[in-house]
CSV table of C-alpha atoms in Angstrom, one decimal:
chain,number,residue,atom,x,y,z
A,247,UNK,CA,-76.8,231.3,157.2
A,248,UNK,CA,-73.0,231.6,157.6
A,249,UNK,CA,-71.0,228.6,156.6
A,250,UNK,CA,-68.3,227.6,159.0
A,251,UNK,CA,-64.8,227.2,157.6
A,252,UNK,CA,-64.8,223.5,158.7
A,253,UNK,CA,-67.4,222.7,156.0
A,254,UNK,CA,-65.5,224.4,153.3
A,255,UNK,CA,-63.9,222.3,150.6
A,256,UNK,CA,-60.9,223.3,148.4
A,257,UNK,CA,-62.0,223.5,144.8
A,258,UNK,CA,-59.3,223.9,142.1
A,259,UNK,CA,-60.3,224.0,138.5
A,260,UNK,CA,-58.4,225.2,135.4
A,261,UNK,CA,-60.8,226.7,132.9
A,262,UNK,CA,-59.4,226.7,129.3
A,263,UNK,CA,-61.9,228.7,127.2
A,264,UNK,CA,-59.6,230.0,124.4
A,265,UNK,CA,-55.8,230.2,124.3
A,266,UNK,CA,-56.0,233.8,125.6
A,267,UNK,CA,-58.7,233.0,128.1
A,268,UNK,CA,-57.5,230.6,130.7
A,269,UNK,CA,-58.6,231.0,134.3
A,270,UNK,CA,-57.8,229.2,137.6
A,271,UNK,CA,-60.5,228.8,140.1
A,272,UNK,CA,-58.9,228.1,143.5
A,273,UNK,CA,-61.1,228.6,146.5
A,274,UNK,CA,-62.1,227.2,149.8
A,275,UNK,CA,-65.9,227.2,149.6
A,276,UNK,CA,-68.9,225.1,150.6
A,277,UNK,CA,-71.4,224.5,147.8
A,278,UNK,CA,-74.5,222.4,147.8
A,279,UNK,CA,-75.0,219.6,145.3
A,280,UNK,CA,-76.9,220.4,142.1
A,281,UNK,CA,-79.6,217.8,143.2
A,282,UNK,CA,-80.8,220.5,145.6
A,283,UNK,CA,-82.1,222.3,142.5
A,284,UNK,CA,-84.5,219.5,141.6
A,285,UNK,CA,-87.6,221.1,143.1
A,286,UNK,CA,-86.7,224.4,141.5
A,287,UNK,CA,-86.2,223.3,137.9
A,288,UNK,CA,-89.1,224.1,135.7
A,289,UNK,CA,-91.2,221.0,134.7
A,290,UNK,CA,-90.7,221.9,131.0
A,291,UNK,CA,-86.9,221.6,131.4
A,292,UNK,CA,-86.5,218.2,133.0
A,293,UNK,CA,-85.5,216.1,130.0
A,294,UNK,CA,-82.4,217.4,128.1
A,295,UNK,CA,-79.3,217.2,130.4
A,296,UNK,CA,-81.4,217.2,133.6
A,297,UNK,CA,-81.0,213.6,134.6
A,298,UNK,CA,-77.2,213.6,134.0
A,299,UNK,CA,-76.3,216.9,135.6
A,300,UNK,CA,-79.0,217.7,138.1
A,301,UNK,CA,-80.0,214.2,139.3
A,302,UNK,CA,-77.0,212.3,138.3
A,303,UNK,CA,-73.8,211.5,140.1
A,304,UNK,CA,-71.1,213.7,138.7
A,305,UNK,CA,-68.9,216.7,139.7
A,306,UNK,CA,-72.1,218.8,139.6
A,307,UNK,CA,-73.0,217.0,142.9
A,308,UNK,CA,-69.6,217.0,144.6
A,309,UNK,CA,-68.6,220.5,143.4
A,310,UNK,CA,-72.0,222.1,142.9
A,311,UNK,CA,-72.0,225.1,140.6
A,312,UNK,CA,-68.3,224.8,139.8
A,313,UNK,CA,-69.1,221.4,138.3
A,314,UNK,CA,-72.0,223.0,136.3
A,315,UNK,CA,-69.6,225.8,135.1
A,316,UNK,CA,-67.1,223.1,134.0
A,317,UNK,CA,-69.8,221.3,132.0
A,318,UNK,CA,-70.9,224.6,130.5
A,319,UNK,CA,-67.3,225.2,129.3
A,320,UNK,CA,-66.9,221.6,128.0
A,321,UNK,CA,-70.2,221.9,126.0
A,322,UNK,CA,-68.8,225.1,124.6
A,323,UNK,CA,-65.8,223.2,123.4
A,324,UNK,CA,-68.0,220.4,122.0
A,325,UNK,CA,-69.9,223.0,120.0
A,326,UNK,CA,-66.8,224.9,118.9
A,327,UNK,CA,-65.1,221.7,117.8
A,328,UNK,CA,-68.1,220.6,115.7
A,329,UNK,CA,-68.6,224.1,114.3
A,330,UNK,CA,-65.1,224.4,113.0
A,331,UNK,CA,-65.3,221.0,111.3
A,332,UNK,CA,-67.8,222.2,108.7
A,333,UNK,CA,-65.5,222.0,105.8
A,334,UNK,CA,-64.4,218.5,106.8
A,335,UNK,CA,-68.0,217.3,106.9
A,336,UNK,CA,-68.7,218.8,103.5
A,337,UNK,CA,-65.6,217.3,102.0
A,338,UNK,CA,-66.1,213.8,103.5
A,339,UNK,CA,-69.9,213.5,103.0
A,340,UNK,CA,-71.6,211.2,100.5
A,341,UNK,CA,-71.9,214.5,98.6
A,342,UNK,CA,-71.4,218.1,99.7
A,343,UNK,CA,-75.1,218.6,100.5
A,344,UNK,CA,-75.2,215.4,102.6
A,345,UNK,CA,-72.1,216.4,104.5
A,346,UNK,CA,-73.5,219.9,105.2
A,347,UNK,CA,-76.8,218.5,106.4
A,348,UNK,CA,-75.2,216.1,108.8
A,349,UNK,CA,-72.9,218.8,110.1
A,350,UNK,CA,-75.7,221.3,110.8
A,351,UNK,CA,-78.1,218.7,112.2
A,352,UNK,CA,-75.6,217.2,114.6
A,353,UNK,CA,-74.7,220.5,116.3
A,354,UNK,CA,-78.2,221.1,117.5
A,355,UNK,CA,-77.9,219.5,121.0
A,356,UNK,CA,-74.6,221.2,121.7
A,357,UNK,CA,-76.1,224.6,120.9
A,358,UNK,CA,-79.1,223.9,123.2
A,359,UNK,CA,-76.6,223.4,126.0
A,360,UNK,CA,-75.7,227.1,125.8
A,361,UNK,CA,-79.2,227.9,127.2
A,362,UNK,CA,-79.6,224.9,129.4
A,363,UNK,CA,-76.4,225.5,131.5
A,364,UNK,CA,-77.1,229.2,131.7
A,365,UNK,CA,-80.5,228.3,133.1
A,366,UNK,CA,-79.1,225.7,135.6
A,367,UNK,CA,-76.4,228.2,136.8
A,368,UNK,CA,-78.9,231.0,137.2
A,369,UNK,CA,-81.2,228.7,139.2
A,370,UNK,CA,-78.3,227.6,141.4
A,371,UNK,CA,-77.2,231.1,142.1
A,372,UNK,CA,-80.8,232.1,142.9
A,373,UNK,CA,-81.1,229.3,145.4
A,374,UNK,CA,-77.6,230.0,146.9
A,375,UNK,CA,-78.5,233.7,147.3
A,376,UNK,CA,-81.7,232.7,149.2
A,377,UNK,CA,-80.2,230.1,151.4
A,378,UNK,CA,-76.6,231.2,152.0
A,379,UNK,CA,-75.9,234.8,151.2
A,380,UNK,CA,-72.4,234.7,152.7
A,381,UNK,CA,-71.3,232.0,150.2
A,382,UNK,CA,-73.2,233.8,147.4
A,383,UNK,CA,-71.3,237.0,148.1
A,384,UNK,CA,-68.0,235.1,148.4
A,385,UNK,CA,-68.6,233.4,145.0
A,386,UNK,CA,-69.7,236.6,143.2
A,387,UNK,CA,-67.5,239.2,144.9
A,388,UNK,CA,-64.3,237.5,146.1
A,389,UNK,CA,-63.6,234.9,143.4
A,390,UNK,CA,-63.2,235.0,139.6
A,391,UNK,CA,-66.4,232.9,139.1
A,392,UNK,CA,-68.2,235.8,137.4
A,393,UNK,CA,-65.3,236.5,135.1
A,394,UNK,CA,-65.1,232.8,134.1
A,395,UNK,CA,-68.8,232.6,133.5
A,396,UNK,CA,-68.9,235.8,131.5
A,397,UNK,CA,-66.1,234.7,129.2
A,398,UNK,CA,-67.7,231.3,128.5
A,399,UNK,CA,-71.0,232.9,128.0
A,400,UNK,CA,-69.5,235.5,125.6
A,401,UNK,CA,-67.7,232.9,123.5
A,402,UNK,CA,-70.7,230.5,123.4
A,403,UNK,CA,-73.0,233.4,122.6
A,404,UNK,CA,-70.9,234.4,119.6
A,405,UNK,CA,-70.9,230.8,118.4
A,406,UNK,CA,-74.7,230.6,118.9
A,407,UNK,CA,-75.3,233.7,116.9
A,408,UNK,CA,-73.2,232.3,114.0
A,409,UNK,CA,-75.3,229.2,114.2
A,410,UNK,CA,-78.5,231.2,114.0
A,411,UNK,CA,-77.1,233.1,110.9
A,412,UNK,CA,-76.3,229.7,109.3
A,413,UNK,CA,-79.9,228.5,109.9
A,414,UNK,CA,-81.2,231.9,108.6
A,415,UNK,CA,-79.4,231.4,105.3
A,416,UNK,CA,-80.4,227.8,104.7
A,417,UNK,CA,-82.4,228.8,101.6
A,418,UNK,CA,-79.2,230.3,100.1
A,419,UNK,CA,-77.2,227.2,101.0
A,420,UNK,CA,-79.9,225.0,99.4
A,421,UNK,CA,-79.6,227.1,96.3
A,422,UNK,CA,-75.8,226.9,96.3
A,423,UNK,CA,-76.0,223.0,96.4
A,424,UNK,CA,-79.0,222.9,94.1
A,425,UNK,CA,-81.1,220.9,96.5
A,426,UNK,CA,-84.6,221.2,97.8
A,427,UNK,CA,-85.5,222.9,101.2
A,428,UNK,CA,-88.7,222.6,103.1
A,429,UNK,CA,-89.1,223.9,106.6
A,430,UNK,CA,-92.0,222.8,108.8
A,431,UNK,CA,-91.9,223.7,112.5
A,432,UNK,CA,-89.1,222.0,114.3
A,433,UNK,CA,-87.4,220.6,111.2
A,434,UNK,CA,-86.1,221.7,107.9
A,435,UNK,CA,-85.7,219.1,105.2
A,436,UNK,CA,-82.5,219.8,103.2
A,437,UNK,CA,-82.4,217.6,100.1
A,438,UNK,CA,-85.1,215.6,101.9
A,439,UNK,CA,-82.9,215.0,105.0
A,440,UNK,CA,-83.8,216.6,108.3
A,441,UNK,CA,-82.1,219.4,110.1
A,442,UNK,CA,-83.4,220.0,113.6
A,443,UNK,CA,-83.9,223.7,114.0
A,444,UNK,CA,-85.9,224.0,117.3
A,445,UNK,CA,-88.2,222.3,119.7
A,446,UNK,CA,-90.5,223.2,122.5
A,447,UNK,CA,-87.9,222.5,125.2
A,448,UNK,CA,-85.3,224.7,123.6
A,449,UNK,CA,-87.9,227.5,123.1
A,450,UNK,CA,-88.8,227.2,126.8
A,451,UNK,CA,-85.2,227.1,128.1
A,452,UNK,CA,-84.3,230.2,126.0
A,453,UNK,CA,-87.2,232.1,127.6
A,454,UNK,CA,-86.3,230.9,131.1
A,455,UNK,CA,-82.6,231.9,130.7
A,456,UNK,CA,-83.4,235.4,129.8
A,457,UNK,CA,-86.5,235.8,132.0
A,458,UNK,CA,-86.9,238.8,134.4
A,459,UNK,CA,-86.7,236.3,137.3
A,460,UNK,CA,-82.9,236.1,136.9
A,461,UNK,CA,-82.4,239.8,136.2
A,462,UNK,CA,-80.5,240.5,139.4
A,463,UNK,CA,-78.4,237.3,139.0
A,464,UNK,CA,-77.4,238.3,135.5
A,465,UNK,CA,-76.6,241.8,136.7
A,466,UNK,CA,-74.3,240.4,139.5
A,467,UNK,CA,-72.6,238.3,136.8
A,468,UNK,CA,-72.3,241.2,134.4
A,469,UNK,CA,-74.5,239.7,131.7
A,470,UNK,CA,-76.4,242.1,129.7
A,471,UNK,CA,-80.0,241.1,128.8
B,94,UNK,CA,-55.3,225.9,153.6
B,95,UNK,CA,-52.8,226.9,150.9
B,96,UNK,CA,-51.5,224.1,148.8
B,97,UNK,CA,-48.8,224.9,146.5
B,98,UNK,CA,-47.5,222.2,145.3
B,99,UNK,CA,-44.5,220.3,144.4
B,100,UNK,CA,-44.6,217.9,141.6
B,101,UNK,CA,-42.7,214.9,143.0
B,102,UNK,CA,-42.9,212.4,140.3
B,103,UNK,CA,-44.2,212.1,136.8
B,104,UNK,CA,-44.0,210.0,133.8
B,105,UNK,CA,-44.7,211.5,130.4
B,106,UNK,CA,-46.2,210.3,127.2
B,107,UNK,CA,-44.6,211.3,124.0
B,108,UNK,CA,-47.0,212.7,121.4
B,109,UNK,CA,-46.9,209.7,119.2
B,110,UNK,CA,-49.9,208.5,117.3
B,111,UNK,CA,-50.8,204.9,117.4
B,112,UNK,CA,-50.5,203.1,114.1
B,113,UNK,CA,-53.7,201.1,114.8
B,114,UNK,CA,-56.0,204.0,114.6
B,115,UNK,CA,-55.8,205.2,111.0
B,116,UNK,CA,-59.3,206.8,110.7
B,117,UNK,CA,-58.9,208.2,114.2
B,118,UNK,CA,-55.6,209.8,113.4
B,119,UNK,CA,-57.0,211.2,110.2
B,120,UNK,CA,-59.8,212.8,112.2
B,121,UNK,CA,-57.3,214.2,114.7
B,122,UNK,CA,-55.2,215.7,111.9
B,123,UNK,CA,-58.3,217.3,110.5
B,124,UNK,CA,-59.0,218.8,113.9
B,125,UNK,CA,-55.4,220.1,114.1
B,126,UNK,CA,-55.9,221.9,110.8
B,127,UNK,CA,-59.4,223.1,111.1
B,128,UNK,CA,-59.6,223.8,114.9
B,129,UNK,CA,-56.2,224.4,116.4
B,130,UNK,CA,-57.6,225.8,119.7
B,131,UNK,CA,-59.6,222.6,120.3
B,132,UNK,CA,-56.7,220.4,119.1
B,133,UNK,CA,-54.7,222.0,121.9
B,134,UNK,CA,-56.9,220.1,124.4
B,135,UNK,CA,-55.7,216.8,122.9
B,136,UNK,CA,-52.1,217.9,122.8
B,137,UNK,CA,-52.2,218.9,126.5
B,138,UNK,CA,-53.8,215.6,127.4
B,139,UNK,CA,-51.0,213.8,125.6
B,140,UNK,CA,-48.3,215.8,127.2
B,141,UNK,CA,-49.7,215.6,130.7
B,142,UNK,CA,-47.8,213.2,133.1
B,143,UNK,CA,-49.6,209.9,133.8
B,144,UNK,CA,-49.1,210.4,137.5
B,145,UNK,CA,-48.9,213.7,139.3
B,146,UNK,CA,-48.0,213.6,143.0
B,147,UNK,CA,-47.8,216.7,145.1
B,148,UNK,CA,-47.5,217.8,148.7
B,149,UNK,CA,-49.5,220.5,150.4
B,150,UNK,CA,-47.9,222.7,153.0
B,151,UNK,CA,-49.4,220.6,155.8
B,152,UNK,CA,-47.3,217.7,154.5
B,153,UNK,CA,-50.4,215.9,153.0
B,154,UNK,CA,-49.4,214.1,149.8
B,155,UNK,CA,-51.9,214.0,147.0
B,156,UNK,CA,-51.7,211.9,143.9
B,157,UNK,CA,-53.7,212.3,140.7
B,158,UNK,CA,-53.8,210.0,137.7
B,159,UNK,CA,-54.4,210.9,134.1
B,160,UNK,CA,-57.1,208.6,132.7
B,161,UNK,CA,-57.7,207.6,129.2
B,162,UNK,CA,-56.1,208.3,125.9
B,163,UNK,CA,-56.8,210.7,123.1
B,164,UNK,CA,-58.5,207.7,121.3
B,165,UNK,CA,-60.8,206.9,124.2
B,166,UNK,CA,-63.9,208.5,122.7
B,167,UNK,CA,-63.2,207.9,119.1
B,168,UNK,CA,-65.0,204.6,118.5
B,169,UNK,CA,-65.6,204.9,114.8
B,170,UNK,CA,-65.4,203.0,111.5
B,171,UNK,CA,-66.1,205.9,109.1
B,172,UNK,CA,-64.4,209.3,108.9
B,173,UNK,CA,-67.7,211.2,109.4
B,174,UNK,CA,-68.4,209.1,112.6
B,175,UNK,CA,-64.9,210.0,113.8
B,176,UNK,CA,-65.5,213.7,113.1
B,177,UNK,CA,-68.7,213.4,115.1
B,178,UNK,CA,-66.9,211.7,118.0
B,179,UNK,CA,-64.3,214.5,118.1
B,180,UNK,CA,-66.7,216.8,119.9
B,181,UNK,CA,-67.2,214.2,122.6
B,182,UNK,CA,-63.5,213.5,122.7
B,183,UNK,CA,-62.6,217.2,123.2
B,184,UNK,CA,-65.4,217.6,125.8
B,185,UNK,CA,-64.3,214.7,127.9
B,186,UNK,CA,-60.6,215.4,127.7
B,187,UNK,CA,-61.2,219.0,128.6
B,188,UNK,CA,-62.7,217.8,131.9
B,189,UNK,CA,-59.3,216.2,132.6
B,190,UNK,CA,-57.6,219.4,131.7
B,191,UNK,CA,-59.8,221.3,134.1
B,192,UNK,CA,-58.6,219.0,136.9
B,193,UNK,CA,-54.9,218.3,136.4
B,194,UNK,CA,-53.8,221.4,134.5
B,195,UNK,CA,-54.8,223.3,137.7
B,196,UNK,CA,-51.7,221.7,139.3
């Protein structure tokens, strides 16, 4: 279905990712609201962030996938801010171990956003490709959407891998602070205080984001896996 | 439609910290030291004009307003709570940057 120029809307967004990665998205384009994704979102992924960004009334409705991209970028900034405050948490905690535990536990939901917004964006592109190939091609081929997505994805992925390494060395950190560590499924108890390490929804969303169903979308975006 | 845009009027905030927000200012100083790239978001918000008015080339005038302050999402009474709020603060102010820094 070809979209007439009359239905197009001017979308202008400035994407600040890092000081040397700042991009302007400035296009006349017609994009459906993210609520159109509701029937397509997997039942297992309808709690975390779903009500706000797929059902809710935000820029993800008025600006569709560009609103989702903006949220993905803003959650990257939330995660990066929190990540870089590690030393401040350790210094200002009740003791160093308590500060560390609070820091690592609090970052959990920000890190889950990396997978959640990838999945929402892939679902959106999948639906756009099925229903309006002209706009899909415009977005992928004629705008810097893919470049912006790829750069946010790269930066967030780097951060996520650092987070995974941090979780992987929890035993050494417990040793360093001379505290107990016991891990049991979704939680590790660091000096008897919980650190959320995973849950069923994150496991599922990770699988969905890298599933073969989105292979062509990821290829169009230049994402490798 | 090409819009490029003339800033007609603006008012600017100086980057002056409020004296009523001691813990909040402490947290912001920690952010500046530990995470300068993210502190940049707050600095941009502070230096952005409160009102930006511009005209497209079809003579339509648009006006956009900066909302909130750098303290808006720092509702905290302990330094650890303030550090925690910084992530929300940077997130929300970055939405503003996405919008008005485009112009």
